[in-house]
Coordinates of C-alpha atoms in Angstrom, one line a residue:
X1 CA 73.1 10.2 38.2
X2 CA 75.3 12.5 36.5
X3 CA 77.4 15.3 39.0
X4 CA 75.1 19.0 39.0
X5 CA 77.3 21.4 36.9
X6 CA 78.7 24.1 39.4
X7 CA 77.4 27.4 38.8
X8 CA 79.8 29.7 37.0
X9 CA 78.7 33.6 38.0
X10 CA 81.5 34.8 35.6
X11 CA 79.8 32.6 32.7
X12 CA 76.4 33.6 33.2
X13 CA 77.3 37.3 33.2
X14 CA 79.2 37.5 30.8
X15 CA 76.3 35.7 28.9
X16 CA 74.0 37.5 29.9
X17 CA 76.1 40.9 28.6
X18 CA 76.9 39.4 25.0
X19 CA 73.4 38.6 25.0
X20 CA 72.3 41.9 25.4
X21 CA 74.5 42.7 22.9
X22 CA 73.7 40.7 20.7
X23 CA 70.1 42.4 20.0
X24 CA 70.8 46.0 21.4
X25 CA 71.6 47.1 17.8
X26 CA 74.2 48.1 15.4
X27 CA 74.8 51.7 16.7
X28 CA 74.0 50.8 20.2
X29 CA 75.4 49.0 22.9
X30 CA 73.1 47.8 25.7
X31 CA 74.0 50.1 28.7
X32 CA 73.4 53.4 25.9
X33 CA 69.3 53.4 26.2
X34 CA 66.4 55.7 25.6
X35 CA 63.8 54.3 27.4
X36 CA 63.1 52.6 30.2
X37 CA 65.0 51.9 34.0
X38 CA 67.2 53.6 35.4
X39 CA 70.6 55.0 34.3
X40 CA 71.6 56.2 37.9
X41 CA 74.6 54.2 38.5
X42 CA 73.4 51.3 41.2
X43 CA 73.1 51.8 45.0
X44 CA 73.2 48.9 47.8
X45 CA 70.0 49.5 50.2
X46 CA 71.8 48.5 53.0
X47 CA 75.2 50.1 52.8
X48 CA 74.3 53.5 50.7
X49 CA 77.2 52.3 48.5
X50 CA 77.4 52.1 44.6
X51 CA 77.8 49.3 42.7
X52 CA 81.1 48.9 41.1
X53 CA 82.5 47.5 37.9
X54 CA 80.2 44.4 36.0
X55 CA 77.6 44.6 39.0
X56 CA 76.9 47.9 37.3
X57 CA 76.6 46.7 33.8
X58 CA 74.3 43.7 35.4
X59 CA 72.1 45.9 37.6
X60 CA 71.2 47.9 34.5
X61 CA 70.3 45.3 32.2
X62 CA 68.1 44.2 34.8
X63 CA 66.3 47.5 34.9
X64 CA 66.0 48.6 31.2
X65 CA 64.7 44.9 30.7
X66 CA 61.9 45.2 33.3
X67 CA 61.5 49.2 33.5
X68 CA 62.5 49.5 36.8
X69 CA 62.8 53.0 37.8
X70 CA 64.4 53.0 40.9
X71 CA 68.3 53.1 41.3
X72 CA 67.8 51.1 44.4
X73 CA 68.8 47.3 45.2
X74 CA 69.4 44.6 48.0
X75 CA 69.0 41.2 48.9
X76 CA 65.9 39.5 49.9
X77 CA 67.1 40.2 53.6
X78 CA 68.2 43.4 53.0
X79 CA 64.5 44.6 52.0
X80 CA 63.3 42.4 55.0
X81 CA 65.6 44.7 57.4
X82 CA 64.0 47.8 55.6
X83 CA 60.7 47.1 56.9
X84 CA 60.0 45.9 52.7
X85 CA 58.7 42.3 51.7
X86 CA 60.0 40.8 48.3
X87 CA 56.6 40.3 46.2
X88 CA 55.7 37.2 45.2
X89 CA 56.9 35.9 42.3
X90 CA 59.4 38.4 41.6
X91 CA 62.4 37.7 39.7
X92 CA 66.1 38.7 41.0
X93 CA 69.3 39.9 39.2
X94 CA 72.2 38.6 39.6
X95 CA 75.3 40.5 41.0
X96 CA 78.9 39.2 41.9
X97 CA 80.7 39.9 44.9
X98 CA 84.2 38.8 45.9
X99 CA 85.4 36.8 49.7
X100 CA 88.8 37.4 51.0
X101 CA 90.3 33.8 51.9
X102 CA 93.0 33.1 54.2
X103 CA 95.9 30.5 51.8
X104 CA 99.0 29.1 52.3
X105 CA 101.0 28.8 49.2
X106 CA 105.1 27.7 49.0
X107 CA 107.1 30.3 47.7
X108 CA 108.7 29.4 44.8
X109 CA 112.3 30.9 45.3
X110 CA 112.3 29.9 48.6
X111 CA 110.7 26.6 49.0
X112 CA 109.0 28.1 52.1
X113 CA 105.3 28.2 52.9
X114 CA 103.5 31.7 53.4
X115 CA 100.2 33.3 54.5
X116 CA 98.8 34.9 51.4
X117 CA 95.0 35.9 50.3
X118 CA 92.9 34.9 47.5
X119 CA 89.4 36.4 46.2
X120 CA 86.9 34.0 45.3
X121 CA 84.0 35.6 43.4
X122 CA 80.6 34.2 44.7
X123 CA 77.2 35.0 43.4
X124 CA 74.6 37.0 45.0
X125 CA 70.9 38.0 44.0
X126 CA 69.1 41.2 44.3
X127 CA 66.0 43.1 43.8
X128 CA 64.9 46.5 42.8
X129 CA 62.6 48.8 45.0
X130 CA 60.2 48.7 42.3
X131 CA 59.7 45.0 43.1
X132 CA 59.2 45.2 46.4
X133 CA 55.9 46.2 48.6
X134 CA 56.0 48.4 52.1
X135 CA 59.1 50.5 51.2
X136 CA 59.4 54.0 52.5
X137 CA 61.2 56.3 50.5
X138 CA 62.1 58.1 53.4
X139 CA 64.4 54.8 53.9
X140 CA 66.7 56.2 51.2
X141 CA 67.4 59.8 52.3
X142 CA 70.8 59.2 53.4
X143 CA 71.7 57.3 50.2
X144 CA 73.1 59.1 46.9
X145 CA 70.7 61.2 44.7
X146 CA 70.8 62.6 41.5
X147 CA 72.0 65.8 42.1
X148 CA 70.2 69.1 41.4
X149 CA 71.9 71.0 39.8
X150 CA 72.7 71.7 35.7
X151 CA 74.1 68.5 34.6
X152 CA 76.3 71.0 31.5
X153 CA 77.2 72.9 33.8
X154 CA 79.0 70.6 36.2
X155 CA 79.9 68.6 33.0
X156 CA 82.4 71.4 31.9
X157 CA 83.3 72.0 35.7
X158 CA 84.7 68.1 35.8
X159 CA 86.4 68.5 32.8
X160 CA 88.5 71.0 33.9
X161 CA 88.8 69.9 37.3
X162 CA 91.0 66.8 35.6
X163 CA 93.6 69.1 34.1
X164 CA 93.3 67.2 31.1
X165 CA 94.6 69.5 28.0
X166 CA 91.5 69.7 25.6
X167 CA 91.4 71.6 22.2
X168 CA 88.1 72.0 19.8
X169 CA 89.1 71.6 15.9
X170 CA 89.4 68.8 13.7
X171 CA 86.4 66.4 12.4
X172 CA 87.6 63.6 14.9
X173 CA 87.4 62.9 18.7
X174 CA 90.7 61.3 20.0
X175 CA 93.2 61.4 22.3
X176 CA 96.8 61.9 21.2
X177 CA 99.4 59.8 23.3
X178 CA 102.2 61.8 21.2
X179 CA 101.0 65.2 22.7
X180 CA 99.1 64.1 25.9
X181 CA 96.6 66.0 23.9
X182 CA 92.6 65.5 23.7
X183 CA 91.1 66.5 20.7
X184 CA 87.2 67.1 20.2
X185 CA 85.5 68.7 17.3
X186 CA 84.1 72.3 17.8
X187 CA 80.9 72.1 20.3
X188 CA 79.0 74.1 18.1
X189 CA 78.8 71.3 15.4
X190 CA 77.8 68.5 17.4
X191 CA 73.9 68.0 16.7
X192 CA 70.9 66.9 19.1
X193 CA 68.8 63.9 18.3
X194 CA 65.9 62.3 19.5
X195 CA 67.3 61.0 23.3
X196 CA 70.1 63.9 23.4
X197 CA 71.1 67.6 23.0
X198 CA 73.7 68.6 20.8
X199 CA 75.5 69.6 24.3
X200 CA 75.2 65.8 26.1
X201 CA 76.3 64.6 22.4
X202 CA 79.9 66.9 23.2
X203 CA 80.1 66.1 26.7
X204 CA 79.2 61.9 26.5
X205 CA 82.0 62.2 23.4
X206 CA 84.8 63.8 25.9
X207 CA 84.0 61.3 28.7
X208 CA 84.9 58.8 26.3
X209 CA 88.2 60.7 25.4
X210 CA 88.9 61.4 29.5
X211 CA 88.6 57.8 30.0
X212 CA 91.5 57.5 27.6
X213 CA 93.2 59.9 28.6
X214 CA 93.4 58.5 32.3
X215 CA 95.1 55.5 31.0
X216 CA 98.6 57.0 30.0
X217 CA 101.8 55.6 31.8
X218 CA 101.7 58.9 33.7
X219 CA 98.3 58.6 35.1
X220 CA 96.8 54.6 35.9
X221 CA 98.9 53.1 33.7
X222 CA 96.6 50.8 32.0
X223 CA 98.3 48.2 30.4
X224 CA 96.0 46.0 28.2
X225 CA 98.7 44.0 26.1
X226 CA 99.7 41.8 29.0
X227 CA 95.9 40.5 29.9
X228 CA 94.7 41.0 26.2
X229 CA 97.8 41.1 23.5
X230 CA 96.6 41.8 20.2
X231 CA 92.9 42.3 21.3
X232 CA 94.1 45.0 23.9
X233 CA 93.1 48.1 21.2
X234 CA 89.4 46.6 20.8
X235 CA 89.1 45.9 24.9
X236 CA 90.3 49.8 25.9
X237 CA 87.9 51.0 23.6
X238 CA 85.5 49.1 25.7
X239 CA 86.1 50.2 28.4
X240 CA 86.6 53.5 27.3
X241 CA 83.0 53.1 26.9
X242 CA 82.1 52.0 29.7
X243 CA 83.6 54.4 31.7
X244 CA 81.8 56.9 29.8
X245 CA 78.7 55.6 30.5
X246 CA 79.6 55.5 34.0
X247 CA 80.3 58.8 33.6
X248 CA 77.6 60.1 32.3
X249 CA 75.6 58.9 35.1
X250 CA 77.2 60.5 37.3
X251 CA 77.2 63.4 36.0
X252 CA 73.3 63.3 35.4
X253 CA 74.0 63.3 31.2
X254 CA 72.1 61.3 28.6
X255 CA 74.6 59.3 26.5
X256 CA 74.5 59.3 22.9
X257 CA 76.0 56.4 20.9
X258 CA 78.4 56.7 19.2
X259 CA 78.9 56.5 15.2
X260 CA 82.0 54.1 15.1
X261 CA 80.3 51.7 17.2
X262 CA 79.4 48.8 14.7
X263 CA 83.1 48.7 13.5
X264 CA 83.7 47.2 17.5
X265 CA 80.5 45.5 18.4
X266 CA 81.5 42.5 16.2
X267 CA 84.7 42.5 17.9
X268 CA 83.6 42.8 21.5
X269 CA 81.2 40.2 20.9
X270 CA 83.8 38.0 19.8
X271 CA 86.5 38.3 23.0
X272 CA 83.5 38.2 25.4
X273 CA 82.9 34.9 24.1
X274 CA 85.9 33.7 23.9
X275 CA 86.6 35.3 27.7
X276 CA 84.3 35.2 30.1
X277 CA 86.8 37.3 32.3
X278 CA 86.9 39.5 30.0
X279 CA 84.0 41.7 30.6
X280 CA 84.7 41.7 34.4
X281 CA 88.1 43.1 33.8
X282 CA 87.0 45.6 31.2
X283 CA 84.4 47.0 33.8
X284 CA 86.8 47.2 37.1
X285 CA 89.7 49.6 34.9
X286 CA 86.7 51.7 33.5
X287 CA 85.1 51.9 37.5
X288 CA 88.8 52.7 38.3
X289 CA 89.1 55.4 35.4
X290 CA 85.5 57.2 36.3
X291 CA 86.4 57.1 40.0
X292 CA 89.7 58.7 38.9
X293 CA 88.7 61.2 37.3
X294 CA 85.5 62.5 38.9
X295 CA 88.3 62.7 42.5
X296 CA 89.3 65.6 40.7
X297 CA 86.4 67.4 41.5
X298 CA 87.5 67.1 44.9
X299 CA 91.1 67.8 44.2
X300 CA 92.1 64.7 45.3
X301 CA 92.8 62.3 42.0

C-alpha cells in the first residue's frame, strides 16, 4: 500500500491563490471584488486579533466564494467556547499558522552545538460566523469594527500622518527612488466607475505608491533581489498590491483595479507556480508595510 502523501499547507495555498487567479480576470486580481463577502481584513473570534499576511488573502477567498458577510472566524472549538455550534455540513477554510520549536544545530565556525528556534508552519481550519448557528453578536463587541467615520477623510489624514512627500501632476502614478518622491496624477482627473468613486480610485492608487514607498533602504528595507533575483520587480509590485488592498480595508475604502494589471498577472501566475513560498513571503512584507504605515497614525512608525 503506497505511503499517504503528507499534506503541504504552503502547496495547497498557494494553489488555491493561483487558482483564483487564474479566473478572476484580466484587469482583476482576486482580493479586488465588487460583490460578495467581506473585505474587512480577518478577525480571530477568540483572540480579537487580525489575520496577518496569506491567512488574509485565504480568509477572503473563502468569503467572496461563499458570500460570507461576516469578518469573523475561529475554529470548530473556538465557536464551541462562544456558546456557537458549527452547522452541519459546513465547509472550512484553510489558514496557516506557525509553532516555535526548540533545535540544536552545530555551529558551523565553531563546531559547537547550540540552542536555536525553528518555525514549522502547520495547518489550521476555520469557519465564518455566517456558518455557524447560536452566535450572539454581542460576542464580538470587544473585537475590531469598521470604524465610523468618513473613510476620505481619514484616507488623506494617513497619508499625511506617514510624511511621505506626495505631489499631483503628471499622467503616471509612481514612486521615484531618485527623489524619495511620490508622484500621483491630479485628484480631479481620476474618474468613478461602477464599484468606486473617482475619490477611492485616488486614494486605492496612493496606497499602492505608500506601499512602495515604505520599502526604501531608509525605511524597511525591502530587499527582493536576494529571495527573488530577477523576478524581484514583478514580486514588489505584488506586494505592493497587496498591501494596498490591505490598506484599503483598513481604511474602510473600495479598491479599484488597476489598468496595468494584465501586463503582471501572467507573470505572478508564473513565480507562484513555480514557488509555492512565494505568495507567503509576498503577503508577510506587504502585512509589514500596511502595519508600517498605518503606525503613523499613531506617531509611532
Amino acid at each position: 500500500m503506497p505511503a499517504k502523501e503528507k499534506f503541504d499547507v504552503y502547496q495547497e495555498i498557494t494553489d488555491r491563490i493561483v487558482a483564483a487567479i487564474d479566473t478572476a480576470g484580466e484587469f482583476r486580481l482576486p482580493w479586488f471584488k465588487s460583490t460578495g463577502g467581506s473585505f474587512a481584513i480577518p478577525v480571530n473570534i477568540a483572540s480579537g486579533k487580525p489575520y496577518s499576511g496569506v491567512n488574509i488573502l485565504s480568509l477572503w477567498l473563502s468569503a467572496q466564494a461563499s458570500d460570507y458577510p461576516s469578518h469573523l472566524w475561529g475554529t470548530y472549538r473556538q465557536w464551541q467556547e462562544h456558546g456557537a455550534q458549527v452547522r452541519r455540513g459546513e465547509k472550512s477554510s484553510l489558514i496557516v499558522f506557525y509553532k516555535r520549536l526548540d533545535i540544536e544545530q552545530i555551529n558551523e565556525e565553531t563546531g559547537e552545538t547550540e540552542s536555536a528556534e525553528r518555525l514549522i508552519a502547520r495547518a489550521s481550519h476555520v469557519f465564518n460566523a455566517a456558518q455557524v448557528d447560536n452566535f450572539k453578536a454581542g460576542v464580538a463587541a470587544t473585537l475590531p469594527e469598521t470604524p465610523a467615520f468618513d473613510p476620505i477623510s481619514r484616507a488623506e489624514q494617513f497619508a499625511k500622518a506617514t510624511g511621505a512627500k506626495i505631489e499631483e501632476g503628471g499622467d503616471e502614478a509612481c514612486y521615484i527612488p531618485a527623489l524619495d518622491v511620490i508622484r500621483m496624477p491630479e485628484r480631479c482627473r481620476f474618474i468613478g466607475t461602477d464599484t468606486s468613486t473617482p475619490a477611492e480610485a485616488f486614494y486605492s492608487t496612493l496606497c499602492h505608491e505608500l506601499v512602495h514607498w515604505s520599502g526604501s533602504k531608509s525605511r524597511l528595507d525591502r530587499r527582493l533581489s536576494n529571495r527573488f533575483r530577477i523576478e524581484a520587480y514583478a514580486v514588489e509590485e505584488l506586494v505592493a498590491e497587496l498591501g494596498a488592498a490591505f490598506l484599503c480595508s483598513e481604511l474602510a475604502i473600495t479598491p479599484e483595479p488597476r489598468a496595468d494589471h494584465a501586463q503582471y498577472v501572467a507573470h505572478w501566475l508564473t513565480i507562484l507556480k513555480g514557488d509555492k513560498r512565494a505568495i507567503f513571503t509576498a503577503a508577510s512584507k506587504a502585512s509589514q508595510a500596511a502595519n508600517w504605515l498605518l503606525a503613523h497614525e499613531q506617531g509611532a512608525p
